[in-house]
CSV table of C-alpha atoms and ligand atoms in Angstrom, one decimal:
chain,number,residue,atom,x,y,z
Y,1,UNK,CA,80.1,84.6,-27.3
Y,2,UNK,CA,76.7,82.7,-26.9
Y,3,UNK,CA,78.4,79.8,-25.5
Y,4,UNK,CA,80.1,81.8,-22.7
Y,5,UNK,CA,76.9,83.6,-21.7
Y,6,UNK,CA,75.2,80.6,-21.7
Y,7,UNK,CA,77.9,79.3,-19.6
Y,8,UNK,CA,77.5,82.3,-17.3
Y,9,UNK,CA,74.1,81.8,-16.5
Y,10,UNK,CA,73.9,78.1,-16.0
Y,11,UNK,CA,76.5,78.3,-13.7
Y,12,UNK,CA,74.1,80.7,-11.0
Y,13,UNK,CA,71.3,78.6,-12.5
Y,14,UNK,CA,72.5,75.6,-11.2
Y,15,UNK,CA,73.6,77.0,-8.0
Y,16,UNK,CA,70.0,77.8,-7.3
Y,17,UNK,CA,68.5,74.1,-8.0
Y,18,UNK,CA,71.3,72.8,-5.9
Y,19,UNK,CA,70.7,74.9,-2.8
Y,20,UNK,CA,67.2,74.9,-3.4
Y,21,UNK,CA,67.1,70.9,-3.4
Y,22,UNK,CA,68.9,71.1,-0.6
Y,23,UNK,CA,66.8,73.1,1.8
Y,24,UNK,CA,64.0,70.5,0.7
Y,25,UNK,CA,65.9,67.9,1.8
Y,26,UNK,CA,66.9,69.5,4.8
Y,27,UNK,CA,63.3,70.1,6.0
Y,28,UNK,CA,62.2,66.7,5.0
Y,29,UNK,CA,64.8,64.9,7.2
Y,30,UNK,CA,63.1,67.3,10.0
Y,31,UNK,CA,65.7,68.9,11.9
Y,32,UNK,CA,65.8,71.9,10.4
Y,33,UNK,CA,68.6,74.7,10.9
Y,34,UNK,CA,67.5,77.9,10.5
Y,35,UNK,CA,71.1,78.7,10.2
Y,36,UNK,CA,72.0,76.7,7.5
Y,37,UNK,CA,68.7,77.7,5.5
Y,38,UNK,CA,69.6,81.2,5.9
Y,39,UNK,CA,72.7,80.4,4.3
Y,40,UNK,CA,71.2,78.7,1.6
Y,41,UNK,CA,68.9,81.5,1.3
Y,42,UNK,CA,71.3,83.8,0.9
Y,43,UNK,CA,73.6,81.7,-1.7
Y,44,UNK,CA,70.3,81.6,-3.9
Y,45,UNK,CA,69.8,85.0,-3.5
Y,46,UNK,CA,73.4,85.8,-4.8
Y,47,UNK,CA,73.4,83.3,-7.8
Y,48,UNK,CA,69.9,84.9,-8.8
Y,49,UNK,CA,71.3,88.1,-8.7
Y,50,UNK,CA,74.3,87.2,-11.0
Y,51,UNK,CA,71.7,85.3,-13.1
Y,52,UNK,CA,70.3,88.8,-13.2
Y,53,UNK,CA,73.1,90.5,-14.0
Y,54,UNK,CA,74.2,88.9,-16.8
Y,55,UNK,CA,70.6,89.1,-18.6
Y,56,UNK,CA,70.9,92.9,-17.5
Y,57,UNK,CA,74.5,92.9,-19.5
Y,58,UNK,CA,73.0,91.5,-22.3
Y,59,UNK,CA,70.3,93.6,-22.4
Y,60,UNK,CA,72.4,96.5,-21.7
Y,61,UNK,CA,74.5,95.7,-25.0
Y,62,UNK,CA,71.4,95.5,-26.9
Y,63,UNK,CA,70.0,98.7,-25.2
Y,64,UNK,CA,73.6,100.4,-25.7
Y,65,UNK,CA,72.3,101.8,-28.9
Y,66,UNK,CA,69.2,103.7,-28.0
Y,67,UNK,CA,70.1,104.4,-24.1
Y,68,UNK,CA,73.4,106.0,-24.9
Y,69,UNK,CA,74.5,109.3,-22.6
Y,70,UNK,CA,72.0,111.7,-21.0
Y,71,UNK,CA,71.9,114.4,-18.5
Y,72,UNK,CA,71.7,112.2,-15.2
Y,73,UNK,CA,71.1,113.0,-11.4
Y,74,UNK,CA,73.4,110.5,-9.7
Y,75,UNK,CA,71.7,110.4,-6.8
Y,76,UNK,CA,68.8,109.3,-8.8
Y,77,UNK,CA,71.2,106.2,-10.0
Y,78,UNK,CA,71.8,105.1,-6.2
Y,79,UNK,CA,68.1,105.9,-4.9
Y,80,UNK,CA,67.2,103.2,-7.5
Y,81,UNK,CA,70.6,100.5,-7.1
Y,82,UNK,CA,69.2,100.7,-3.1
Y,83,UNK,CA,65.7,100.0,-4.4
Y,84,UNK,CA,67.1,96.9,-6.9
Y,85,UNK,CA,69.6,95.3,-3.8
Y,86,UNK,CA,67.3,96.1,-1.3
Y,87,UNK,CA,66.1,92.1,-0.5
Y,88,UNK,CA,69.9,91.1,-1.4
Y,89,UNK,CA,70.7,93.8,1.9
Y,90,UNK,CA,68.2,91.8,3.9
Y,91,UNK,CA,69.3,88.6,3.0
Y,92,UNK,CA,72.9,89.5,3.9
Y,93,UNK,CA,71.3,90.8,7.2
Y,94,UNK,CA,73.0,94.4,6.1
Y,95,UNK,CA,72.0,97.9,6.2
Y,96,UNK,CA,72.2,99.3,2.9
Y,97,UNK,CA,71.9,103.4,3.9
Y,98,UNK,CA,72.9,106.4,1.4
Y,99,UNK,CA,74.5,110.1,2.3
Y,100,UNK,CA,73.3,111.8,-0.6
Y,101,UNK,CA,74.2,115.3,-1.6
Y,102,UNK,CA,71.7,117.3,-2.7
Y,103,UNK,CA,73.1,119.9,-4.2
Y,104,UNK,CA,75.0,117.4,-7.2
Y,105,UNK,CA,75.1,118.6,-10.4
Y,106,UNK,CA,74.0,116.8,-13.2
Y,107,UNK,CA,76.6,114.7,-14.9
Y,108,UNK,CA,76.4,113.5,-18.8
Y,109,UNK,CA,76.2,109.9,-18.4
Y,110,UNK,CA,74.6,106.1,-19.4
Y,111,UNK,CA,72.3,105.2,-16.5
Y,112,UNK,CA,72.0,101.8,-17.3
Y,113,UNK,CA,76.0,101.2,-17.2
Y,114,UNK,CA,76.4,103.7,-13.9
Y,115,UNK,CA,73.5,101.8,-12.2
Y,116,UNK,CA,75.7,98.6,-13.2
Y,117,UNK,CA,78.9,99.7,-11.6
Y,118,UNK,CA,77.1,100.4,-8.3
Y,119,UNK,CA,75.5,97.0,-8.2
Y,120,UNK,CA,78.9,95.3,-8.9
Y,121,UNK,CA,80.5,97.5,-5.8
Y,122,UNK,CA,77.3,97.0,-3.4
Y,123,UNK,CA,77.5,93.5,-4.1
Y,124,UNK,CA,80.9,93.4,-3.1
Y,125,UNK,CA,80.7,94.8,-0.4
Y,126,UNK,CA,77.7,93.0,0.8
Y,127,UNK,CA,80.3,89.8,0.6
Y,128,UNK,CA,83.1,90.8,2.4
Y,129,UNK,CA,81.0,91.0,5.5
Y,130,UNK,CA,80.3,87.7,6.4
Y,131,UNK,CA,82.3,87.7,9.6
Y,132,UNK,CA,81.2,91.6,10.2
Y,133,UNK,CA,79.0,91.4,13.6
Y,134,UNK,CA,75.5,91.7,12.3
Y,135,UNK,CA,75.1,95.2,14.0
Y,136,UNK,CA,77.8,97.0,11.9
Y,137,UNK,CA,76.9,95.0,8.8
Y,138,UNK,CA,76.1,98.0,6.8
Y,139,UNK,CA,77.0,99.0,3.1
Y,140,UNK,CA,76.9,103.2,3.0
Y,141,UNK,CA,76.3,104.8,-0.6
Y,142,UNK,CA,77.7,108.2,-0.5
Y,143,UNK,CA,77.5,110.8,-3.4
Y,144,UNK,CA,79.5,114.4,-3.0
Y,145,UNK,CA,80.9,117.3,-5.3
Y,146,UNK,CA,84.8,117.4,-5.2
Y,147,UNK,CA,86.6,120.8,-4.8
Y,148,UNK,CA,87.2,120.5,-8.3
Y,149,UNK,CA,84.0,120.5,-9.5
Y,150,UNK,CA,83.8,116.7,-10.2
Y,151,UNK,CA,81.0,114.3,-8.7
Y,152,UNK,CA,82.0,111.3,-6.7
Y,153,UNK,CA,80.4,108.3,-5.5
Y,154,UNK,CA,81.1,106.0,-2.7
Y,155,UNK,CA,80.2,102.8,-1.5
Y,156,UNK,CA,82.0,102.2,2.0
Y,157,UNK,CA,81.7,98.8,4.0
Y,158,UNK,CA,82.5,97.6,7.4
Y,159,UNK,CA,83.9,93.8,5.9
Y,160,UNK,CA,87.4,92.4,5.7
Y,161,UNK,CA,88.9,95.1,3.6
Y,162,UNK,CA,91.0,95.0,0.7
Y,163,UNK,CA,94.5,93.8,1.0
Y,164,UNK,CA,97.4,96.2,-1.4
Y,165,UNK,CA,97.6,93.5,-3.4
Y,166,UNK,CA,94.1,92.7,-4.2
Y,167,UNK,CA,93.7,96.7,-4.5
Y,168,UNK,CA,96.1,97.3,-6.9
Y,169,UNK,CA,94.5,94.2,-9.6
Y,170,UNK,CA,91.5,94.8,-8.6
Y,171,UNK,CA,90.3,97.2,-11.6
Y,172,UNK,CA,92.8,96.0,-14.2
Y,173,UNK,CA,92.4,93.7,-16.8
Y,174,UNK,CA,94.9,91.0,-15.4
Y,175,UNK,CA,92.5,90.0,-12.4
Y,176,UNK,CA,90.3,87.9,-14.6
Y,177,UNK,CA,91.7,84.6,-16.2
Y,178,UNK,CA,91.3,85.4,-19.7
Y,179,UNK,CA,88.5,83.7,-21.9
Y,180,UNK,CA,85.4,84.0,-19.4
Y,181,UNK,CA,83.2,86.7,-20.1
Y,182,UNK,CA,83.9,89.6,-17.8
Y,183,UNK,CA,81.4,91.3,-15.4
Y,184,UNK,CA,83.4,92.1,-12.3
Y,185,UNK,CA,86.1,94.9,-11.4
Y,186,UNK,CA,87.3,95.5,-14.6
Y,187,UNK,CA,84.7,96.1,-16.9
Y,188,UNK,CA,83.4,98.4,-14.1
Y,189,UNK,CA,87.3,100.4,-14.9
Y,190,UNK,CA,86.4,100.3,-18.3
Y,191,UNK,CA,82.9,101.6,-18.1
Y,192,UNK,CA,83.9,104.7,-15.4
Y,193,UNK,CA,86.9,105.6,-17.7
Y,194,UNK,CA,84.6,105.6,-20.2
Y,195,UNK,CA,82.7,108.5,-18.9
Y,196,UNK,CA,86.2,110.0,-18.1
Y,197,UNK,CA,86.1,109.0,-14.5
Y,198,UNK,CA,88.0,107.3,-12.3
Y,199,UNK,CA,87.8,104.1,-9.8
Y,200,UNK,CA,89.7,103.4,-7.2
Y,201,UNK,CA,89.9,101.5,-3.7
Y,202,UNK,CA,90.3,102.1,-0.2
Y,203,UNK,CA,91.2,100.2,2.9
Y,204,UNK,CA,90.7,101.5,6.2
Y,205,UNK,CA,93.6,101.1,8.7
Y,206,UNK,CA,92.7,99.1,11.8
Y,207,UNK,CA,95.5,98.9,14.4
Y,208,UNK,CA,94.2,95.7,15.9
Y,209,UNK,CA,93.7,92.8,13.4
Y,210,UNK,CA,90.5,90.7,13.5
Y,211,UNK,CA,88.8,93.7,14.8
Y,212,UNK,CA,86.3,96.2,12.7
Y,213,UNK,CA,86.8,99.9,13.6
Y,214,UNK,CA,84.1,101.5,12.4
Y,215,UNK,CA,84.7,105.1,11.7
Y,216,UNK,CA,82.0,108.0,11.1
D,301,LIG,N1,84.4,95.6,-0.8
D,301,LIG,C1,85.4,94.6,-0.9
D,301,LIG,N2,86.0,94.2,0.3
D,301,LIG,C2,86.9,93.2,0.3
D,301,LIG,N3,87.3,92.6,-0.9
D,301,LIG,C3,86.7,92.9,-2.0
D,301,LIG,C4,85.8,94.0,-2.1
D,301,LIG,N4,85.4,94.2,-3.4
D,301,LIG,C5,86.1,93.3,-4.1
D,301,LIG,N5,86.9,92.5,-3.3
D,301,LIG,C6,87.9,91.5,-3.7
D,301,LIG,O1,88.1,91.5,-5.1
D,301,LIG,C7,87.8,90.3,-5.7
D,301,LIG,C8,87.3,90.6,-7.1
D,301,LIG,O2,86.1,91.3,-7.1
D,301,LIG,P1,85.1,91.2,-8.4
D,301,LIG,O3,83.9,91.8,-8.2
D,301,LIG,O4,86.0,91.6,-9.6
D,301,LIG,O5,84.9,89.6,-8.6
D,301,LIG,P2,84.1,88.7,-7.6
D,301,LIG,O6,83.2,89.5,-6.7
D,301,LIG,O7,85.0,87.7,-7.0
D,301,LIG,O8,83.2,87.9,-8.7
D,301,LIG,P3,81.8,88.4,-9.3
D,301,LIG,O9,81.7,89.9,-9.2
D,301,LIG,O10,81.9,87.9,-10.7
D,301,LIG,O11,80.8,87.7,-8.5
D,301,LIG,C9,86.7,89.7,-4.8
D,301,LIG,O12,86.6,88.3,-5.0
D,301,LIG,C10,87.2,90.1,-3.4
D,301,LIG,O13,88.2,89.2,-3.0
D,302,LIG,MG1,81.9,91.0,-7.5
């Protein structure tokens, strides 16, 4: 267990010397490209957010026991995942904007583990826009009441969309290879079922490929 956290945080760790050695040696040789440092920017931004992310797991784990359920404000939840991902928005050059309902009810939930499935899905979403023309790059946190009663969160985007494949794996166990320790889609499945919820993903249809239909 150590071994493979370890393993998960010197893999962002060394991400972040790399890149960061390189923009050095980029300015240094004196043509610099704002371009490329962006990128380079943004690629440590990323690998010090999963750095982050696995240190908030562990700590989370060790939290588990005191934190536990309470009577949460969702809302409250997303109001502080925008707050946490706000420099990773501007780094990704992406809005990160929230439709929040202000009439939710409070659910009975862990904050710490809810806050953790929003990061993962903003994250997400904030990397399948690469190729998303900077003035639709935005990542839309949306909380509503069902007819049924039931609260529901969503984070839309405007990137490259999920194919039915990918959709259908995307919150089951298979999608990892097995052995490395697991902070992505499925754990996220395991955490909403957990609070007797459920996950799922949407693609919107464009008719045209290559282009992004934006829909409001
Ligand atoms: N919003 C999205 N749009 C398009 N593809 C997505 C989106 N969310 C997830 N995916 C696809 O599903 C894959 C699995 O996502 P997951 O979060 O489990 O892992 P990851 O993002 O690849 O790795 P990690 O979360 O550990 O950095 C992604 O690599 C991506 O191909
Ligand atoms: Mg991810």
């Amino acid at each position: 267990m150590s071994a493979s956290i370890a393993h998960e945080l010197n893999q962002p760790l060394a991400g972040i010397a790399s890149n960061a050695g390189a923009g050095q040696r980029f300015i240094d040789r004196g043509n610099v490209d704002l371009q490329e440092i962006r990128e380079l920017l943004a690629d440590i931004g990323a690998d010090a957010r999963r750095a982050s992310d696995v240190v908030r797991g562990i700590r989370g784990m060790i939290k588990k026991e005191q934190m536990g359920r309470q009577r949460i404000n969702l809302n409250d939840i997303v109001t502080n995942v925008v707050h946490i991902l706000s420099s990773d928005a501007l780094l990704h050059w992406c809005e990160l904007k929230t439709s929040l309902d202000t009439n939710l009810p409070m659910v009975e939930a862990d904050p710490i583990q809810i806050q953790q499935v929003l990061i993962n899905l903003v994250v997400n979403a904030f990397e399948a826009m690469p190729e998303t023309p900077v003035s639709t790059r935005e990542v839309e946190i949306n909380t509503q009441q069902n007819a049924d009663g039931a609260v529901r969160v969503t984070v839309r985007d405007y990137g490259v969309g999920i194919s039915p494949e990918t959709r259908s794996r995307l919150f089951s166990n298979s999608f990892r290879p097995s052995g490395r320790l697991e902070w992505g889609s499925p754990s996220l499945a395991r955490i909403v079922e957990a609070h007797a919820g459920t996950i799922d993903a949407e693609s919107a249809e464009t008719e045209v490929h290559d282009s992004i239909l934006p829909y409001r």
